[in-house]
Coordinates of N, CA and C in Angstrom, one line a residue:
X13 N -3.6 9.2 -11.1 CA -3.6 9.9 -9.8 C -3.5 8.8 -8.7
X14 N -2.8 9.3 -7.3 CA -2.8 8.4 -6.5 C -3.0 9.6 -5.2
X15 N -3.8 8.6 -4.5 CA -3.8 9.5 -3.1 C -2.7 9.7 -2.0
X16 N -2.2 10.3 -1.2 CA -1.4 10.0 -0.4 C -2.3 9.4 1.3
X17 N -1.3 8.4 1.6 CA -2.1 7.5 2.7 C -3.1 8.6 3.6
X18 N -2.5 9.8 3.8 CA -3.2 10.2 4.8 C -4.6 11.1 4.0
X19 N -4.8 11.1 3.1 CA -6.4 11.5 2.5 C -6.4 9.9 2.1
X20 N -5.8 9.3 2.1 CA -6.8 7.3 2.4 C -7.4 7.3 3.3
X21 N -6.6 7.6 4.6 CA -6.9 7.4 5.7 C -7.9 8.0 6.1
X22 N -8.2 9.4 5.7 CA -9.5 10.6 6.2 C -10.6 10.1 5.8
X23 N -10.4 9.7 4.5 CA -11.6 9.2 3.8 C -11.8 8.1 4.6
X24 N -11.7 7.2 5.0 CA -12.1 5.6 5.9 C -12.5 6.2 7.3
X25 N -11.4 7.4 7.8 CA -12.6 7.6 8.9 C -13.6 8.3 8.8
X26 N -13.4 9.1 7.9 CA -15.2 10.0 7.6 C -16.5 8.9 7.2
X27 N -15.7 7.7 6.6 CA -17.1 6.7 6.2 C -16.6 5.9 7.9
X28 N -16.1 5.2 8.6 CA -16.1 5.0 9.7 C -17.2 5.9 10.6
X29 N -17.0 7.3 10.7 CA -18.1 7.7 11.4 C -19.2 8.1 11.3
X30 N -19.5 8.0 9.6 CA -20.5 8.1 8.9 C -21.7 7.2 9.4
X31 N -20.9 5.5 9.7 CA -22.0 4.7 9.8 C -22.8 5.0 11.5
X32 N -20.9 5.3 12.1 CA -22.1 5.3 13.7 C -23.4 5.9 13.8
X33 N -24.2 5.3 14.4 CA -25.5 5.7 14.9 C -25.9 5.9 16.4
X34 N -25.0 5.1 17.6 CA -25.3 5.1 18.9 C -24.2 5.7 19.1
X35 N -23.2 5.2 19.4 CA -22.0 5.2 20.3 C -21.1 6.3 19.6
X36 N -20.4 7.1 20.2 CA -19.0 7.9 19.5 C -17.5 7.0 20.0
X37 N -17.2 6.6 18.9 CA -15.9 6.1 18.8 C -14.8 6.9 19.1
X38 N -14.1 6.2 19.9 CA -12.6 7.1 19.9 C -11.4 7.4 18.7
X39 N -10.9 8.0 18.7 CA -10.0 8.2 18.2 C -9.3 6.1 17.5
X40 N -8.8 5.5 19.2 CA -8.5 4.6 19.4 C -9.1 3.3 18.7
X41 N -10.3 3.6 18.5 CA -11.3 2.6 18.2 C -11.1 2.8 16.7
X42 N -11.2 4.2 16.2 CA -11.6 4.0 15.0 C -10.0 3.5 14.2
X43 N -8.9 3.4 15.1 CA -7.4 3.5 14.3 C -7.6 1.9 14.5
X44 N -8.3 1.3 15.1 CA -8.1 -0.1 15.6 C -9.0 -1.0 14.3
X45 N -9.9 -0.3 14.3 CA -11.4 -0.5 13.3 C -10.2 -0.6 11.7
X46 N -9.8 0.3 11.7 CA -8.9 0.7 9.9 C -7.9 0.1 10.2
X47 N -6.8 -0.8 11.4 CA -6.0 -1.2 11.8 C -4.6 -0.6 11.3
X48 N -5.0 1.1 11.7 CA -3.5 1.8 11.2 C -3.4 2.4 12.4
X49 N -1.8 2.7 12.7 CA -1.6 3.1 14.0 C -2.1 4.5 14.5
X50 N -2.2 4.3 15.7 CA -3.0 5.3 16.3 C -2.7 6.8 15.9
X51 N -1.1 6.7 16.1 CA -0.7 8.5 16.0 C -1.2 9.2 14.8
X52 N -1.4 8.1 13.5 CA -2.0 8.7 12.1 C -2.9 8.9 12.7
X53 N -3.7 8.0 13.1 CA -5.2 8.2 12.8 C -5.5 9.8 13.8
X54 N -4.7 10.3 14.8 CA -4.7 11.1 15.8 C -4.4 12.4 14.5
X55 N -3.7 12.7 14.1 CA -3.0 13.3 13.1 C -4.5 13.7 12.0
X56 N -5.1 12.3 11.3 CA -5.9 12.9 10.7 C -7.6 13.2 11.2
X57 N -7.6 13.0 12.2 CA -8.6 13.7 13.1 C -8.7 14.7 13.6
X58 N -7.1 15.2 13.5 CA -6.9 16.7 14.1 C -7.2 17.4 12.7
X59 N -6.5 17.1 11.8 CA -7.0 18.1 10.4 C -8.6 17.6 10.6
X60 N -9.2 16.7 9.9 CA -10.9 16.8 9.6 C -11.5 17.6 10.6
X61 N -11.3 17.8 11.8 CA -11.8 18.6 12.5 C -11.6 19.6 12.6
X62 N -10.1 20.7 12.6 CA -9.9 21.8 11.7 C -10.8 22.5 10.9
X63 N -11.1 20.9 9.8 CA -11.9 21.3 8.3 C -13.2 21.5 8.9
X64 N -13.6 21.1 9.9 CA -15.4 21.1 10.5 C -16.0 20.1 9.8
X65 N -15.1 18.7 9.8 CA -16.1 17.9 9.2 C -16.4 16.6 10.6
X66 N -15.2 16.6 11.5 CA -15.2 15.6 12.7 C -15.3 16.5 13.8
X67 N -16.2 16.0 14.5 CA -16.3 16.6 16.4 C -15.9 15.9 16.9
X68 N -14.4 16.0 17.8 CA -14.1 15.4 18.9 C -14.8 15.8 20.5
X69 N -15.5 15.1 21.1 CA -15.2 15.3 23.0 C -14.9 14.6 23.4
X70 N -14.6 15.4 24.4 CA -13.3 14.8 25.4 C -14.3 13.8 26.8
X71 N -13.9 13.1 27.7 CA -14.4 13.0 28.8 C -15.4 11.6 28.5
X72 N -16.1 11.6 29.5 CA -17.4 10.3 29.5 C -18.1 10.5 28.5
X73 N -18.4 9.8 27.8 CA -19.6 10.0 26.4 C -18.5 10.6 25.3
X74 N -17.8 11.1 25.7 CA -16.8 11.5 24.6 C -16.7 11.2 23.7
X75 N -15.9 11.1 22.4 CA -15.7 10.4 21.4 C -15.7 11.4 20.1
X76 N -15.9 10.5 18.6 CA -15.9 11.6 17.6 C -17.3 11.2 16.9
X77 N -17.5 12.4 16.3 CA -18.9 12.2 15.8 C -18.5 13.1 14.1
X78 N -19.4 12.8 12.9 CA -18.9 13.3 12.1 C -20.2 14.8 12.0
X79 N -19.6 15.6 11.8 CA -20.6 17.0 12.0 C -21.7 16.7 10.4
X80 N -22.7 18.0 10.4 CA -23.2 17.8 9.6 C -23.2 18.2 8.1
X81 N -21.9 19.1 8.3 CA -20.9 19.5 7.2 C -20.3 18.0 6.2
X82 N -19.7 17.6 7.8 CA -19.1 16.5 7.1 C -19.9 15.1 6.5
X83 N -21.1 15.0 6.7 CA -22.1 14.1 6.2 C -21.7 14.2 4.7
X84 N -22.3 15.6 4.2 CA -23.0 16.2 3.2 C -21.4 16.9 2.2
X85 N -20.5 16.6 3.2 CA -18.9 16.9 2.4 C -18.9 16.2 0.7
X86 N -19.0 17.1 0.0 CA -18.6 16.6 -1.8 C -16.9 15.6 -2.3
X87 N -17.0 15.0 -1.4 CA -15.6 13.7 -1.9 C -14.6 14.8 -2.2
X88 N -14.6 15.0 -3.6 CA -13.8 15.5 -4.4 C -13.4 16.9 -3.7
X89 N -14.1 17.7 -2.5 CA -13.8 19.0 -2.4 C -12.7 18.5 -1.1
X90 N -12.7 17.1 0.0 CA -11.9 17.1 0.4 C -11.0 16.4 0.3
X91 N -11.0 15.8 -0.6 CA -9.4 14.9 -1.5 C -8.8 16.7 -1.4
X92 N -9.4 17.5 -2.2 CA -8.5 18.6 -3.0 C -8.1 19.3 -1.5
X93 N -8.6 19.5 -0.7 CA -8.3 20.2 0.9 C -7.5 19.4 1.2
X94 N -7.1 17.8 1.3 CA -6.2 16.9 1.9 C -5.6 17.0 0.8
X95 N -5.3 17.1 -0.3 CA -4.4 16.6 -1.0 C -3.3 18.2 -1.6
X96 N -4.3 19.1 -1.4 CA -3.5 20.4 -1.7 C -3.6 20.7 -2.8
X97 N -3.3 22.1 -3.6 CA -3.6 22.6 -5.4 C -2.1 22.2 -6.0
X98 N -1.3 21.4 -5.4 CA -0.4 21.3 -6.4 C -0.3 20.6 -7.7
X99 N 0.4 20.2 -8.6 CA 0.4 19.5 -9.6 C 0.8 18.2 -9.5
X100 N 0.5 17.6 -10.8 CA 1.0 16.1 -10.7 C 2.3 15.9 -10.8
X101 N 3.0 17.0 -11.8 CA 4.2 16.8 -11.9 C 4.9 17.9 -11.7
X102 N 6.5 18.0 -10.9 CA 6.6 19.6 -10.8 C 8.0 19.6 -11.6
X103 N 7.2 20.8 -12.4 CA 8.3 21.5 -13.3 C 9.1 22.4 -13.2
X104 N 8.6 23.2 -11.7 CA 9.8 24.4 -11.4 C 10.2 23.3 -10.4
X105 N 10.9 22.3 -10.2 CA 11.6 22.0 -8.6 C 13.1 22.4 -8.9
X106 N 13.8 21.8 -7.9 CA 15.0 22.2 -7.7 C 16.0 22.6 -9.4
X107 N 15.3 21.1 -10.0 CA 16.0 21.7 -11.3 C 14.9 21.7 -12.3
X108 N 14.2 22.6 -12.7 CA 13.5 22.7 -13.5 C 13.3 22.1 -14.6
X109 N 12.7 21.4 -15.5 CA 12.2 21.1 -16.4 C 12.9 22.3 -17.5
X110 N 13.7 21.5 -18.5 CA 13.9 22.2 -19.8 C 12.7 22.7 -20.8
X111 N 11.6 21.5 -20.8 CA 10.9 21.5 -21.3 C 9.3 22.6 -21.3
X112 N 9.3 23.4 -19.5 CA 8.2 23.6 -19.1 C 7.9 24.5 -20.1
X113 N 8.4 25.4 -20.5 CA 7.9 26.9 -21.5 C 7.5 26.6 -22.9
X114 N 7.6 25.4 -23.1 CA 6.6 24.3 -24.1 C 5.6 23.7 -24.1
X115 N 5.2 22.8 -23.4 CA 5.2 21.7 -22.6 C 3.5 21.1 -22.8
X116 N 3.1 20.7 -23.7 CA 2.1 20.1 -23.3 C 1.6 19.5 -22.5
X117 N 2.1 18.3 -21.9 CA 2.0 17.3 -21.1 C 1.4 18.0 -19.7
X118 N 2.5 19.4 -19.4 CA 1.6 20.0 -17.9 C 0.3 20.4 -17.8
X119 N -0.4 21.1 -19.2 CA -1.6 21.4 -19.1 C -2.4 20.1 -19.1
X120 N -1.8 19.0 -19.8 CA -2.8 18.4 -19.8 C -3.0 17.0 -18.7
X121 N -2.2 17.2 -17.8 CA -1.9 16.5 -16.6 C -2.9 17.7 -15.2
X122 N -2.6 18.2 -15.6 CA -3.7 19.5 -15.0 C -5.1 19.3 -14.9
X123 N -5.5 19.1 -16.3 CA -6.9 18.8 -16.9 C -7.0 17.3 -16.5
X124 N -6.1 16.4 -16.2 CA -6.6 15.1 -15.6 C -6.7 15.5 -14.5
X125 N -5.9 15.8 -13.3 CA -6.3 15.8 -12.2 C -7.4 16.4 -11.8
X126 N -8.2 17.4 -12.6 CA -9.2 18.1 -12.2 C -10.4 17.6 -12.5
X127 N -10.1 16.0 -13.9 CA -11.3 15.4 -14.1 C -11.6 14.2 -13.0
X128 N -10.5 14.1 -12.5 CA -10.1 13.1 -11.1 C -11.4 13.6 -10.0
X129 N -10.7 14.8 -9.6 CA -11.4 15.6 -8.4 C -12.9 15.6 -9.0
X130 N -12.9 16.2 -10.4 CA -15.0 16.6 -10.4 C -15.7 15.3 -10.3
X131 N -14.9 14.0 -10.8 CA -15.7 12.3 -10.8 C -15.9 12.2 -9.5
X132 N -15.4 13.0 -8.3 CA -15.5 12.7 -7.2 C -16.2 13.8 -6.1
X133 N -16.6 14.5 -7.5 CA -17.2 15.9 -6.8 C -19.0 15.7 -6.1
X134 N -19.3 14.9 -6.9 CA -21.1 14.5 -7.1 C -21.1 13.0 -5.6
X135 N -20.2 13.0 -5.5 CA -20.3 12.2 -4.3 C -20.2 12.5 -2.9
X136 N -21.3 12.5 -1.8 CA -20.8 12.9 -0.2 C -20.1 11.9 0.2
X137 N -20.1 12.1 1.3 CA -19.6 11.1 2.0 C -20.7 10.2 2.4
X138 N -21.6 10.9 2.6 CA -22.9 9.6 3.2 C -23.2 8.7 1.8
X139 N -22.9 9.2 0.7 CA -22.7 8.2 -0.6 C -21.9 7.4 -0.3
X140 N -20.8 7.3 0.3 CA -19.9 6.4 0.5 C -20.1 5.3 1.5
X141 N -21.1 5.4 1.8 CA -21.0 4.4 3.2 C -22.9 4.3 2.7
X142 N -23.3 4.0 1.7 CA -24.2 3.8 1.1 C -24.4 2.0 1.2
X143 N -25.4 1.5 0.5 CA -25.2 -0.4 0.7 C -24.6 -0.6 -1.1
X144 N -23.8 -1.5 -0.7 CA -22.8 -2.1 0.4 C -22.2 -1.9 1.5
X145 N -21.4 -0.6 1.1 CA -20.5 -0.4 2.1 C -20.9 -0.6 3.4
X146 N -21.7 0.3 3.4 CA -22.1 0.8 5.1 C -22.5 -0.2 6.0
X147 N -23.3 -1.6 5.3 CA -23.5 -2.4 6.0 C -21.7 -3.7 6.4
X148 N -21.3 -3.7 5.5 CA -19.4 -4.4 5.2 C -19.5 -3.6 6.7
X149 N -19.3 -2.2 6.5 CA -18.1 -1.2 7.1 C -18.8 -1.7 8.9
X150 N -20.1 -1.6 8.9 CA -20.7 -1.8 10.5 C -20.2 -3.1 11.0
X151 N -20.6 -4.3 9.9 CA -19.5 -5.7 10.7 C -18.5 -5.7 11.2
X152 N -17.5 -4.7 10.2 CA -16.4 -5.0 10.6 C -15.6 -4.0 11.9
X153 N -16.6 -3.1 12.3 CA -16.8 -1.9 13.0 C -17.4 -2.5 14.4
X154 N -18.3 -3.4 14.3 CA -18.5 -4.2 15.5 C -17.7 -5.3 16.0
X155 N -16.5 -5.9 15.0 CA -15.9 -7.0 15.7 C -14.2 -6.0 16.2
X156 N -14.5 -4.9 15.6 CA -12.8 -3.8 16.3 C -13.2 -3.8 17.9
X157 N -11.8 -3.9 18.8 CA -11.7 -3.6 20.3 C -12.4 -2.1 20.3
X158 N -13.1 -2.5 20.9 CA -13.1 -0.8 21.8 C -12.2 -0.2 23.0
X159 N -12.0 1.3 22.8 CA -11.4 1.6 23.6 C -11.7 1.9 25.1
X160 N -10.6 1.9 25.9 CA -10.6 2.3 27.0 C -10.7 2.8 28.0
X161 N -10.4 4.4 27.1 CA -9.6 5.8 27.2 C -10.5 6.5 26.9
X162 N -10.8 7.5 27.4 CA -11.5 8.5 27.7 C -11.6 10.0 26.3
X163 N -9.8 9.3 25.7 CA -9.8 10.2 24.7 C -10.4 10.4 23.7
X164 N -10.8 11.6 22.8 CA -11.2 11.0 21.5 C -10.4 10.6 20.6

């Protein structure tokens, strides 16, 4: 299994605002903190917050905060929301697989991804930003620019 960058990405901001404690980071701060460009990181702040796991405000004090949904979020339930129910491999696409109306390998590529997702089911997110991490993640969270901008 491989993730695609942008549930990489969700995941580092969900433990990115996991650690805050004082201040709400911007949008800007936190694309600066992961040093990926802004418009992703805008992109996957707009979905987490959709999902109800990130609060953005707008204005002075503004910034994002991770809700308390999103604390207590089970890993593996939002890989599968970011990542979608599809399969590992696709057998109906444009030209279907000769093979599919046989086919071992799909069920049991099925049964991997799903052992993927439950290894990651028993974990929150506040597991993630646990020690080590959380302490790594605050250093390096304190030497990122802060933002400017008012936005989140």
């Amino acid at each position: 299994m491989r993730l695609t960058r942008f549930t990489d990405l969700a995941l580092r901001v969900l433990m990115r605002l996991a650690i805050e404690e004082t201040e709400l980071p911007t949008t800007r701060d936190v694309a600066a903190t992961m040093e990926v460009p802004y418009t992703h990181t805008a992109k996957v702040v707009a979905r987490l917050q959709h999902l109800g796991l990130v609060e953005a405000r707008r204005g002075r004090g503004g910034g994002l905060a991770l809700t308390a949904a999103g604390r207590a979020a089970p890993v593996g339930s939002v890989v599968r929301e970011l990542e979608g129910e599809g399969d590992v491999v696709d057998c109906e696409g444009t030209t279907p697989c000769p093979l599919r109306g046989a086919c071992v390998l799909r069920g049991a590529l099925r049964r991997a991804q799903e052992a993927f997702y439950a290894a990651l089911d028993p974990l929150t997110v506040n597991d993630l930003v646990a020690s080590p991490t959380g302490p790594l993640l605050l250093g390096i969270s304190s030497r990122a620019p802060t933002g400017t901008g008012s936005s989140p």
